[in-house]
Tab-separated table of C-alpha atoms in Angstrom:
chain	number	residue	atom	x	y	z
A	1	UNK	CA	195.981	140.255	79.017
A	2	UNK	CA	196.779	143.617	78.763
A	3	UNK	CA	198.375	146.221	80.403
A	4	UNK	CA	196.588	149.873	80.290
A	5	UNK	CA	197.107	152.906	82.748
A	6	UNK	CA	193.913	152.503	84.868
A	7	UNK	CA	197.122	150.873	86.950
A	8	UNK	CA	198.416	154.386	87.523
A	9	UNK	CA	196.842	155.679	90.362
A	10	UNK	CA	195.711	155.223	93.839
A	11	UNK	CA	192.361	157.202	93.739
A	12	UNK	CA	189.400	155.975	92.858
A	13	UNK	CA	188.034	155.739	89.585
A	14	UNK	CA	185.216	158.486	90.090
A	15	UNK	CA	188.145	160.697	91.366
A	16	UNK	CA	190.819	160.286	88.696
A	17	UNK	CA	192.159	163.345	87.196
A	18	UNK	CA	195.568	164.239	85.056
A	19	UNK	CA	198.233	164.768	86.815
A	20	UNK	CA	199.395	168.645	86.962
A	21	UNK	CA	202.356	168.356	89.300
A	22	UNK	CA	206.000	167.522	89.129
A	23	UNK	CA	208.566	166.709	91.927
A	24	UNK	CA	212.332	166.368	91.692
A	25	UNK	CA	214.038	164.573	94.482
A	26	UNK	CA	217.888	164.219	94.343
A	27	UNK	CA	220.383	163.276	97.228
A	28	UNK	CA	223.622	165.488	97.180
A	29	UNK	CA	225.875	165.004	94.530
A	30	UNK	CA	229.609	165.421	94.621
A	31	UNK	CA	231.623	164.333	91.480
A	32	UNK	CA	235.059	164.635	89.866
A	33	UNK	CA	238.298	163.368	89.941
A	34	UNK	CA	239.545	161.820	93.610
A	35	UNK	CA	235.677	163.182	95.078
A	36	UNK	CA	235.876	160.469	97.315
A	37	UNK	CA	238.529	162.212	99.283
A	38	UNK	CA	235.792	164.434	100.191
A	39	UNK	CA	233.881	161.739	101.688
A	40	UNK	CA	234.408	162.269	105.345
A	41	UNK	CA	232.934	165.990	104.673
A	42	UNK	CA	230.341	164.798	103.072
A	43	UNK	CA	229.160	162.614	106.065
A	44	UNK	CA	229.832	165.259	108.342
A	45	UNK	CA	227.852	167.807	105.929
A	46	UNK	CA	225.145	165.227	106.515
A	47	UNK	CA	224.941	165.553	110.337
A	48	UNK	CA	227.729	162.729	111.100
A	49	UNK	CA	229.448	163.818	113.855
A	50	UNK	CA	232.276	163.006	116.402
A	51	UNK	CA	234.192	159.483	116.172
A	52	UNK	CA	230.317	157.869	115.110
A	53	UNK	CA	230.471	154.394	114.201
A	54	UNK	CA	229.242	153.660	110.775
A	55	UNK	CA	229.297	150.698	108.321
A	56	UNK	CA	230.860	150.717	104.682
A	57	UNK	CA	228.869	148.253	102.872
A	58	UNK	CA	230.739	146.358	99.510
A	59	UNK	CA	231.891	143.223	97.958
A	60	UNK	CA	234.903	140.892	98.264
A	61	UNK	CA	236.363	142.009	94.683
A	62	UNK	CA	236.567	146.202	95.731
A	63	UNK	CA	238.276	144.698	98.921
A	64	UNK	CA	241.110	143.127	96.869
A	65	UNK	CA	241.314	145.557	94.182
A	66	UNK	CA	241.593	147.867	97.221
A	67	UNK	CA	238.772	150.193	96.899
A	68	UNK	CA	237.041	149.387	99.918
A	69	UNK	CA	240.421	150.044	101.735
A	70	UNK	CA	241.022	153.519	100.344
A	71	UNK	CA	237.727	154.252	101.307
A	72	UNK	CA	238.053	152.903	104.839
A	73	UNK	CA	241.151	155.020	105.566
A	74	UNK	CA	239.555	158.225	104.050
A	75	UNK	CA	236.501	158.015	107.038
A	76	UNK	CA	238.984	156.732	109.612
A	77	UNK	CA	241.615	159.431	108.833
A	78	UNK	CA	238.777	161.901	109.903
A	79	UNK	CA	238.097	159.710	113.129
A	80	UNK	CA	235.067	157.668	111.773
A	81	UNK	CA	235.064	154.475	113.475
A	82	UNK	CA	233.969	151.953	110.324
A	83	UNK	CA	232.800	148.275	110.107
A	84	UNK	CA	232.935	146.336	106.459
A	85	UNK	CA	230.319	144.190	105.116
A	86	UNK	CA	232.177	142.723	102.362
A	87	UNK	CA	229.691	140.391	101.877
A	88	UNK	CA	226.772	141.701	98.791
A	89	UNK	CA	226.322	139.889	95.938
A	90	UNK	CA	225.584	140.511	92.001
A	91	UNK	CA	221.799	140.365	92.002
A	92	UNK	CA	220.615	139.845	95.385
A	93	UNK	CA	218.111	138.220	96.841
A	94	UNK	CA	216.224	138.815	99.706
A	95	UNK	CA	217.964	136.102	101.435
A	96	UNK	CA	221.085	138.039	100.400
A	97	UNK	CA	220.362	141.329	101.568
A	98	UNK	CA	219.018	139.730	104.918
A	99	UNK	CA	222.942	138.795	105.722
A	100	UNK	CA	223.991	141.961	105.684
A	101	UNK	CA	220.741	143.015	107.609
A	102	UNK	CA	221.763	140.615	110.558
A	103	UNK	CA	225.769	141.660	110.401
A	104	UNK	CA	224.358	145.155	111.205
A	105	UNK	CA	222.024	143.891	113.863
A	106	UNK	CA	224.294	141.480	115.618
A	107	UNK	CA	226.826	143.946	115.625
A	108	UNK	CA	225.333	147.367	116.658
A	109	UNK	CA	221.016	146.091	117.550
A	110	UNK	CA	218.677	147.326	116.061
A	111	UNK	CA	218.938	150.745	116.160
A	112	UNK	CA	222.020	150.384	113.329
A	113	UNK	CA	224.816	152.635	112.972
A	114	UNK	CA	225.203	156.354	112.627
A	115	UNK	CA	225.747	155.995	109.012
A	116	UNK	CA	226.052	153.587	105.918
A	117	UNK	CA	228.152	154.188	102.917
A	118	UNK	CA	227.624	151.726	99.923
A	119	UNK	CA	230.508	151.265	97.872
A	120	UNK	CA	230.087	149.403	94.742
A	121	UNK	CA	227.874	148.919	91.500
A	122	UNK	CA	224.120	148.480	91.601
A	123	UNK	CA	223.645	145.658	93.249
A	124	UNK	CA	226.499	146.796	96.181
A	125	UNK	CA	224.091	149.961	96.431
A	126	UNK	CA	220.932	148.463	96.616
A	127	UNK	CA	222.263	145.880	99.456
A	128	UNK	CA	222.986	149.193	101.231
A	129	UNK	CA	219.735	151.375	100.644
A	130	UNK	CA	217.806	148.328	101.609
A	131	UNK	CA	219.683	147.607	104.974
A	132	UNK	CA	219.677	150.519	106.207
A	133	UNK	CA	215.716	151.197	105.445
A	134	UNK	CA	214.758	147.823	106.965
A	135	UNK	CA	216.808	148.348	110.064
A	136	UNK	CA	215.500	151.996	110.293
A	137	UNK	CA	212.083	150.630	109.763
A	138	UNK	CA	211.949	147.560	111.786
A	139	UNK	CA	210.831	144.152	110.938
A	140	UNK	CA	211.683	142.240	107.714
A	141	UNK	CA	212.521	142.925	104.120
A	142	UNK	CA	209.463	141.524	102.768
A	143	UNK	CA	207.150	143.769	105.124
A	144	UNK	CA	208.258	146.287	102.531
A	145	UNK	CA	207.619	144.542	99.270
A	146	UNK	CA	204.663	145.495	97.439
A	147	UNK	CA	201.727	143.107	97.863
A	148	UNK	CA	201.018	140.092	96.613
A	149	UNK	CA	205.126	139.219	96.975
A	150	UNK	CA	205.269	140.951	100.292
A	151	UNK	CA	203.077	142.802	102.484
A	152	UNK	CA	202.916	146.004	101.067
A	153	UNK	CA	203.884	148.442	104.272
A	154	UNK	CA	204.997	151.769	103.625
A	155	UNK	CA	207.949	152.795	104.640
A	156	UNK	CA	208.396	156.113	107.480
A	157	UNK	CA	211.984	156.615	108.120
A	158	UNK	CA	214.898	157.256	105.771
A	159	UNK	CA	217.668	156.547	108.810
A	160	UNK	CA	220.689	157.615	109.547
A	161	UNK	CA	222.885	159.225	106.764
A	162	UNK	CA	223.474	157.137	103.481
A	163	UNK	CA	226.174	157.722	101.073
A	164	UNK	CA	226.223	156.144	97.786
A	165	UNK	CA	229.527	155.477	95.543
A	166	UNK	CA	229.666	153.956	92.362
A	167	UNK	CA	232.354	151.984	91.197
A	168	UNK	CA	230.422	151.597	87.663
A	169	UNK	CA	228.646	154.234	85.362
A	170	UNK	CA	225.535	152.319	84.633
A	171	UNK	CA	223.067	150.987	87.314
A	172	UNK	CA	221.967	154.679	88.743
A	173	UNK	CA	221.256	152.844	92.338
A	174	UNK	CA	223.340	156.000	93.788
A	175	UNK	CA	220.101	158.514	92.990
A	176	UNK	CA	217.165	155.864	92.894
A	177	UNK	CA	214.410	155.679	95.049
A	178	UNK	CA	214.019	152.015	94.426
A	179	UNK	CA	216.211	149.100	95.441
A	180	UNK	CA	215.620	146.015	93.370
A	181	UNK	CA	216.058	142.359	94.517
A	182	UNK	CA	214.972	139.056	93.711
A	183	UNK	CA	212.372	136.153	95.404
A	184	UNK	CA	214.224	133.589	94.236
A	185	UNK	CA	211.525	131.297	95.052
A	186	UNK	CA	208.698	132.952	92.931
A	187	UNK	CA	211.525	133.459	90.128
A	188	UNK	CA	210.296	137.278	89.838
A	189	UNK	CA	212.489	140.418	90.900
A	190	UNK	CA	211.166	143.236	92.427
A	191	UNK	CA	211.179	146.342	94.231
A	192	UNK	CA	211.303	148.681	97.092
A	193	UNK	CA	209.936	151.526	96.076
A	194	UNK	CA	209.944	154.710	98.334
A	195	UNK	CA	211.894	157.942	98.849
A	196	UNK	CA	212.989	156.908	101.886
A	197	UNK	CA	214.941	154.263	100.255
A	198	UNK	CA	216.901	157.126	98.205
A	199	UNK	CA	220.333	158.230	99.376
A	200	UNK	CA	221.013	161.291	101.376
A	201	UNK	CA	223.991	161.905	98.867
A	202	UNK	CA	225.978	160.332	96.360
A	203	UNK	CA	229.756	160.749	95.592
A	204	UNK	CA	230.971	160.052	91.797
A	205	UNK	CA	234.792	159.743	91.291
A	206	UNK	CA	236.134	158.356	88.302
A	207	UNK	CA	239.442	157.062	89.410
A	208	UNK	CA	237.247	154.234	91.181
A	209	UNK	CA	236.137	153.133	87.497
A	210	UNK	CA	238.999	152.519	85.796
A	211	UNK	CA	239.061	148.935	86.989
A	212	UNK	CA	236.502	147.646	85.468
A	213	UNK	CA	237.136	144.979	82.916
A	214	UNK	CA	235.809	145.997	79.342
A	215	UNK	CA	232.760	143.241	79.264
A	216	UNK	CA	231.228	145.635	82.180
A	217	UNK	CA	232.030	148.642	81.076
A	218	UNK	CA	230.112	147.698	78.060
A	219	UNK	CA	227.168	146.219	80.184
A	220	UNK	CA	226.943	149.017	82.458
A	221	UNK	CA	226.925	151.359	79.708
A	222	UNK	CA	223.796	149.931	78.021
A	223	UNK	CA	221.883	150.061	81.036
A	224	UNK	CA	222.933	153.929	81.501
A	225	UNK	CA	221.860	153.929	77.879
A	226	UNK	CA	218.645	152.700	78.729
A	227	UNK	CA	217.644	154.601	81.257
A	228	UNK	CA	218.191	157.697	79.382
A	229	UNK	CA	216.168	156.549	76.256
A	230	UNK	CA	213.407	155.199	78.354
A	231	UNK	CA	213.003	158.671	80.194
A	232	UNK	CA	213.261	160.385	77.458
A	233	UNK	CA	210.055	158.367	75.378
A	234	UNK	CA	207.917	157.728	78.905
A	235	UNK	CA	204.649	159.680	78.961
A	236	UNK	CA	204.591	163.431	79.935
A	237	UNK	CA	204.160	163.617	83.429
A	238	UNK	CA	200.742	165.158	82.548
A	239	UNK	CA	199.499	162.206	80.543
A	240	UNK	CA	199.285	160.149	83.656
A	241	UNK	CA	196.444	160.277	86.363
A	242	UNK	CA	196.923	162.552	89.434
A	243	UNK	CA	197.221	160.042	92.397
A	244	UNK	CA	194.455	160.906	96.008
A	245	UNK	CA	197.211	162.071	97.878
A	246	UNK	CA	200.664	163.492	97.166
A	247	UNK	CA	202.333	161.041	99.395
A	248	UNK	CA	201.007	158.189	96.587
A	249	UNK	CA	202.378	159.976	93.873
A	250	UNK	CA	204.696	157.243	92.186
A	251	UNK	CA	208.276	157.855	92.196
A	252	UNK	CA	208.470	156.843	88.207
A	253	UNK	CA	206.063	160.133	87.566
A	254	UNK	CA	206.381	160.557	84.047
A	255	UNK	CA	208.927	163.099	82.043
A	256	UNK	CA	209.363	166.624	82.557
A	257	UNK	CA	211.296	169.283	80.571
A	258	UNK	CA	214.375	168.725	83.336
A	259	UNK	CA	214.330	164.901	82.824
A	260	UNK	CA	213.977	165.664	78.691
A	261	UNK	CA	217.043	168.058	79.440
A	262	UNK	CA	219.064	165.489	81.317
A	263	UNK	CA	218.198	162.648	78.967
A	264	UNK	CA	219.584	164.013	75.970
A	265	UNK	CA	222.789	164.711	77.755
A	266	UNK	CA	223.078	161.182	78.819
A	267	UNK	CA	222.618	160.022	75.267
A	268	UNK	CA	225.120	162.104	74.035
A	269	UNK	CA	227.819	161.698	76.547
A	270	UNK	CA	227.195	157.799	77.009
A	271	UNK	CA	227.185	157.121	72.990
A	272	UNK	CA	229.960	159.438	72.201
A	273	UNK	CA	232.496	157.891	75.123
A	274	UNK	CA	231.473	154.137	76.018
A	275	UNK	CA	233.609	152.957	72.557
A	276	UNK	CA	236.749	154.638	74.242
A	277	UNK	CA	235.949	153.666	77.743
A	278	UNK	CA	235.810	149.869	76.549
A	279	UNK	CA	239.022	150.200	74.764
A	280	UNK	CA	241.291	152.168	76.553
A	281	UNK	CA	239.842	151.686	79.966
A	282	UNK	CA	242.593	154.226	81.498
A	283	UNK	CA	241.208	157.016	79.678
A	284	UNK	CA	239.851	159.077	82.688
A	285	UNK	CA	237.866	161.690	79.981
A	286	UNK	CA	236.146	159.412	78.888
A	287	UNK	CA	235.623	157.093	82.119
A	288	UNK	CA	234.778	160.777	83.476
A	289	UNK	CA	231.977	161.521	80.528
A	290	UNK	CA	230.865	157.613	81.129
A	291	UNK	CA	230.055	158.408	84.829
A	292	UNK	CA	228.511	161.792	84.318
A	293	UNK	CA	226.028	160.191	80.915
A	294	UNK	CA	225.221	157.639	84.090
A	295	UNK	CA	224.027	160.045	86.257
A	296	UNK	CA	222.536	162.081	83.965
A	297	UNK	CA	219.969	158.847	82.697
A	298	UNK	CA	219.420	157.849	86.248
A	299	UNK	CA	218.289	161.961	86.861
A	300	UNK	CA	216.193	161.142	83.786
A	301	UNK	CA	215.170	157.759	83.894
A	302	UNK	CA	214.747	157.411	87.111
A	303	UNK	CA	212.392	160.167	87.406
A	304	UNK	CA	210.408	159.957	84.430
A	305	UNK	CA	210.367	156.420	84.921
A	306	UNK	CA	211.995	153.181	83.221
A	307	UNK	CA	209.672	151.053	80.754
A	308	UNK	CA	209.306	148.260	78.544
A	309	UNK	CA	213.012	147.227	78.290
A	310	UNK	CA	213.419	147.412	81.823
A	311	UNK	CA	209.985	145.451	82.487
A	312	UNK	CA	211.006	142.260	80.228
A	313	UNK	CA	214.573	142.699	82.037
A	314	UNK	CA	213.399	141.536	85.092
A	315	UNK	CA	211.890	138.364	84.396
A	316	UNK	CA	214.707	137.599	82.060
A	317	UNK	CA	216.931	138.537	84.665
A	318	UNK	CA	215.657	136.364	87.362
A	319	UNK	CA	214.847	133.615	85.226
A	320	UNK	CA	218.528	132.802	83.762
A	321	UNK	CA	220.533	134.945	86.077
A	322	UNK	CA	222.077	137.240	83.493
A	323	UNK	CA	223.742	140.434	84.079
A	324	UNK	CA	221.003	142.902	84.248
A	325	UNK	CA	222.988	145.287	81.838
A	326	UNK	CA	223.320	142.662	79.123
A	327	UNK	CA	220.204	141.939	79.151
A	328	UNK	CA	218.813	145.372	78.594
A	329	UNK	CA	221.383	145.809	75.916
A	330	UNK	CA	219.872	142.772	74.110
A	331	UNK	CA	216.394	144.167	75.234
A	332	UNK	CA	216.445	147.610	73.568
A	333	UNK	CA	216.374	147.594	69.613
A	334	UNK	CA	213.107	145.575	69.889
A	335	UNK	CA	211.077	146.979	72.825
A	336	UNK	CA	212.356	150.462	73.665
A	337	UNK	CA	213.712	151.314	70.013
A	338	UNK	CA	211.410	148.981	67.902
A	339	UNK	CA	207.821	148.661	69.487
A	340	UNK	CA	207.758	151.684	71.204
A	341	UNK	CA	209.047	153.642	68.332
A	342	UNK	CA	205.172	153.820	66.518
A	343	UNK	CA	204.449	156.169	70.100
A	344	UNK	CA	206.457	159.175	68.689
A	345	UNK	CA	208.274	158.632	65.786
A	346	UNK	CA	209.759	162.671	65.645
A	347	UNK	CA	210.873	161.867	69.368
A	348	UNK	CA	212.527	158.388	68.259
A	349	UNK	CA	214.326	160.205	64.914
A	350	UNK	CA	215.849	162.703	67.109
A	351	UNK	CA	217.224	159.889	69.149
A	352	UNK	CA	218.163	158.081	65.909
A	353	UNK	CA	220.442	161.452	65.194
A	354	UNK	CA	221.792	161.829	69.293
A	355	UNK	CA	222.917	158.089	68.445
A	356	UNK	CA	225.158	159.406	65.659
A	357	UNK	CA	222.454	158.576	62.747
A	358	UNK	CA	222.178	160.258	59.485
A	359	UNK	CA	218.291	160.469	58.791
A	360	UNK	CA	218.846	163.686	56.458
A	361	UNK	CA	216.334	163.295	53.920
A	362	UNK	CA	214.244	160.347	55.577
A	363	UNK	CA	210.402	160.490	56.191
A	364	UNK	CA	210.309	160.852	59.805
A	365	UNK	CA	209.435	156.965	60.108
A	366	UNK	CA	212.377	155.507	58.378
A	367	UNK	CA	214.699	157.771	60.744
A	368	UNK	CA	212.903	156.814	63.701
A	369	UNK	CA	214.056	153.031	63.111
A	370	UNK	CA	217.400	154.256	62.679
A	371	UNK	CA	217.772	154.798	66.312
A	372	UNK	CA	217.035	151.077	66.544
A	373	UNK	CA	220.100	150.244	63.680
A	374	UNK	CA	222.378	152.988	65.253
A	375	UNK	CA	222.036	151.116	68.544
A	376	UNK	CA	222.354	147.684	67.562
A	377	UNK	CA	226.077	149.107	65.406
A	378	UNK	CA	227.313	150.287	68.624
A	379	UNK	CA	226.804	147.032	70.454
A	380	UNK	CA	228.272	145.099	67.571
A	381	UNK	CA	231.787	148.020	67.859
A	382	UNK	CA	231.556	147.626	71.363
A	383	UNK	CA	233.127	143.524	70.639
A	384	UNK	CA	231.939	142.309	73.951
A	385	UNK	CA	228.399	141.760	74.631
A	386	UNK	CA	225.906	139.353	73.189
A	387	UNK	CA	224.240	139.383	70.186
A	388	UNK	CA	220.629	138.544	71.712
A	389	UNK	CA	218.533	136.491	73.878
A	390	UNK	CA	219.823	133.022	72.360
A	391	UNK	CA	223.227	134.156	72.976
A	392	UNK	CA	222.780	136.087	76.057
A	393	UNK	CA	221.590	133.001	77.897
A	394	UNK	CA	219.980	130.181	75.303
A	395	UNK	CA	217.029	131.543	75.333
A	396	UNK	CA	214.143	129.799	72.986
A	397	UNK	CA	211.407	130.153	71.121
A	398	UNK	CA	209.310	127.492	73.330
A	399	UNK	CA	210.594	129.748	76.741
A	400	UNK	CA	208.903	132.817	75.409
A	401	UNK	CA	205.505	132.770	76.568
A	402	UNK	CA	206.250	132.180	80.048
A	403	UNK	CA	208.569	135.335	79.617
A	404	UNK	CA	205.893	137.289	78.579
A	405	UNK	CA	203.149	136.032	81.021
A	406	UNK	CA	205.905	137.132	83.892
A	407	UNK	CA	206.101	140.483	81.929
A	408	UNK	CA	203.002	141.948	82.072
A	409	UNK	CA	201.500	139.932	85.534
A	410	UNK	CA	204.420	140.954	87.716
A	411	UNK	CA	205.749	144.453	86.013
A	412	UNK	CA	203.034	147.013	86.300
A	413	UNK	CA	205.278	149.653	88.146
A	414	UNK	CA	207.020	149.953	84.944
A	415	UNK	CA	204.314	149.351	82.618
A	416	UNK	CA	202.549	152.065	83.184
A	417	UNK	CA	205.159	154.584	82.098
A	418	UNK	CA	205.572	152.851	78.882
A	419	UNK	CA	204.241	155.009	75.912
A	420	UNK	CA	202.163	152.080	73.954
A	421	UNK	CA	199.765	149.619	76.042
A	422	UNK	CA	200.939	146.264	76.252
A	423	UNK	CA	199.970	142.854	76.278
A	424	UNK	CA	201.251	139.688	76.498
A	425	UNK	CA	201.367	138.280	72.919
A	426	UNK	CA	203.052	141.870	71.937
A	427	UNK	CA	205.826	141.083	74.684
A	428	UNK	CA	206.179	137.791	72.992
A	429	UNK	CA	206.908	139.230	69.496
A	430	UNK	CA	209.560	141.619	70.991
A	431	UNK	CA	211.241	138.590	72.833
A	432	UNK	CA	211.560	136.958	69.496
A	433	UNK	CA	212.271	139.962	67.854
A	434	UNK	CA	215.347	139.902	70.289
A	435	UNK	CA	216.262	136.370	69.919
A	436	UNK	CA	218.936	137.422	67.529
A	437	UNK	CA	219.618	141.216	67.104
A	438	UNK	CA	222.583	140.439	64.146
């Protein structure tokens, strides 16, 4: 079975075209040092106004570090009335997200609050994007699932004012238009996918990420990483089919020279500070350049559009329940770095040298493989993450075809951004491939 880009498009096939049109969507950004003190402007900036009632959604461990509390008195110093939901959980499912969707509509109905703030890492973020668009929306989480997991509605209203704030430099929920979850009972992940999802602003601070542990610093990290490699080796924008209607135009569209632009900062701010961030986790430079790479390969990736790595992710992911950032650290030197090298090998020696690679002197094929080498050295530095799939989760050679079945029947989103066709026995070679990385 594989996976080509008739998958691209919603017209029909005597109406496909190339695509000859890029968009950039991006909710506000505020970010430096003690930003979130600017938090209750920002809502206001939004349209929040008076003493409006609004709920700060996060987990129990930002509570008791005391996060979630410092954020709390920062909206009710400016007369904010706020409700927690302490309640989101690493990886959610849709059973997950649905608590938080019933704590907002036994406690306000269903026409919600007058804002949301999400404060947390990726999964913290998504719990909040995809609350507030269900209650804005009506009806339940799965009306808004792409078909044949859910029923495939689209959705009309963004809702009151969101604010993102990440308490990790990694996931890049605060900017995405998608919020990712899990059917626990198919054993597949996937996503909502819609601008309406996105944030109306997000608000980086640094000083909130200095508390986490090395191990996910490290895992964060990669999956910043990732998205900024992916971005930057997806197709050109204008290598993928124009879509009927501009309201159908996926929101993983391909690169563009601003996505190229932020990718390559990403790489070099994320590869150059994570080794410092993981060791001296009170550095606030580098914690600061960690945060900003983030952002940067969520502007990127994001945009342009996430690809193989992120595709076997998911079924990994849901599979074994592993942290989605390990896993696409494990995930990368065979599939984004390896396999998809052979699509561009200048483009993947250029990353080889934003890595830190010497590939003076090499035929452009033997550097482009050192980006796969380069990576694999920084994991191995970085002390703390797992040295592939056995490791990551004891992972087999007899699990691997079911892997790659669930790879290419239930991740065509991201599929058709990636810069080689794929098919199933190819997504079986990079899972063994990535068995053992050293």
């Amino acid at each position: 079975m594989g996976t080509g880009y008739e998958r691209s498009v919603s017209a029909p096939e005597h109406a496909q075209a190339p695509e000859t049109v890029w968009h950039l969507q991006m909710p506000q950004i505020r970010f430096g040092r003690d930003a979130v003190e600017e938090l209750a402007y920002q809502l206001r900036d939004l349209g929040v106004a008076g003493d409006a009632r609004g709920l700060l959604v996060t987990d129990e461990t930002l509570v008791d570090l005391g996060h979630a509390g410092r954020v709390r008195d920062e909206l009710e110093d400016d007369g904010l009335s706020v409700d927690v939901f302490d309640g989101s959980k690493r990886e959610p499912s849709v059973q997950d997200i649905e608590e938080c969707i019933d704590f907002v509509r036994e406690a306000v109905g269903e026409a919600g609050y007058d804002f949301y703030v999400g404060l947390g890492g990726g999964s913290v973020m998504d719990t909040a994007k995809t609350t507030r668009a269900v209650v804005a929306n009506g009806g339940e989480i799965l009306d808004y699932v792409a078909e044949p997991t859910g029923e495939g509605e689209s959705l009309t209203e963004s809702g009151p004012p969101l604010v993102l704030v990440p308490t990790t430099a990694g996931t890049g929920a605060e900017i995405s238009p998608v919020a990712i979850l899990s059917v626990e009972e198919q054993e597949i992940k996937e996503g909502i996918s819609s601008n309406h999802v996105r944030a109306d602003a997000a608000v980086l601070d640094p000083t909130l990420t200095t508390t986490l542990p090395p191990d996910l610093t490290a895992r964060t990290a990669m999956d910043a990483l990732g998205h900024a490699i992916e971005g930057y080796t997806t197709h050109e924008y204008d290598q993928l089919l124009r879509a009927s209607d501009p309201a159908t135009r996926p929101v993983y569209a391909g690169r563009t020279p601003v996505t190229e632009l932020f990718s390559e900062k990403a790489i070099s701010l994320l590869s150059g500070s994570v080794r410092t961030a993981v060791n001296n986790g009170d550095d606030l430079d580098a914690r600061a350049d960690m945060l900003q790479g983030a952002l940067f390969g969520a502007i990127a990736g994001l945009t342009a559009g996430a690809t193989l790595c992120h595709a076997i992710a998911y079924p990994v992911g849901n599979r074994y329940h592993t942290y989605h950032g390990e896993t696409i650290a494990v995930l990368t030197p065979a599939s984004t770095l390896g396999y998809n090298a052979a699509s561009d090998p200048p483009r993947f020696a250029r990353i080889a040298e934003m890595l830190g690679a010497d590939t003076s002197g090499m035929h452009t094929r033997d550097a482009a493989m050192q980006g796969k080498e380069e990576y694999v050295r920084l994991q191995r530095d970085l002390n703390v993450l797992p040295s592939g799939l056995h490791e990551l989760a004891g992972i087999e050679e007899s699990d691997l075809d079911w892997l790659a079945t669930q790879t290419v029947e239930t991740q065509a989103r991201l599929l058709r951004c990636n810069p080689r066709p794929v098919t199933a026995e190819d997504v079986r070679g990079i899972l063994e491939d990535a068995l053992h990385n050293w």
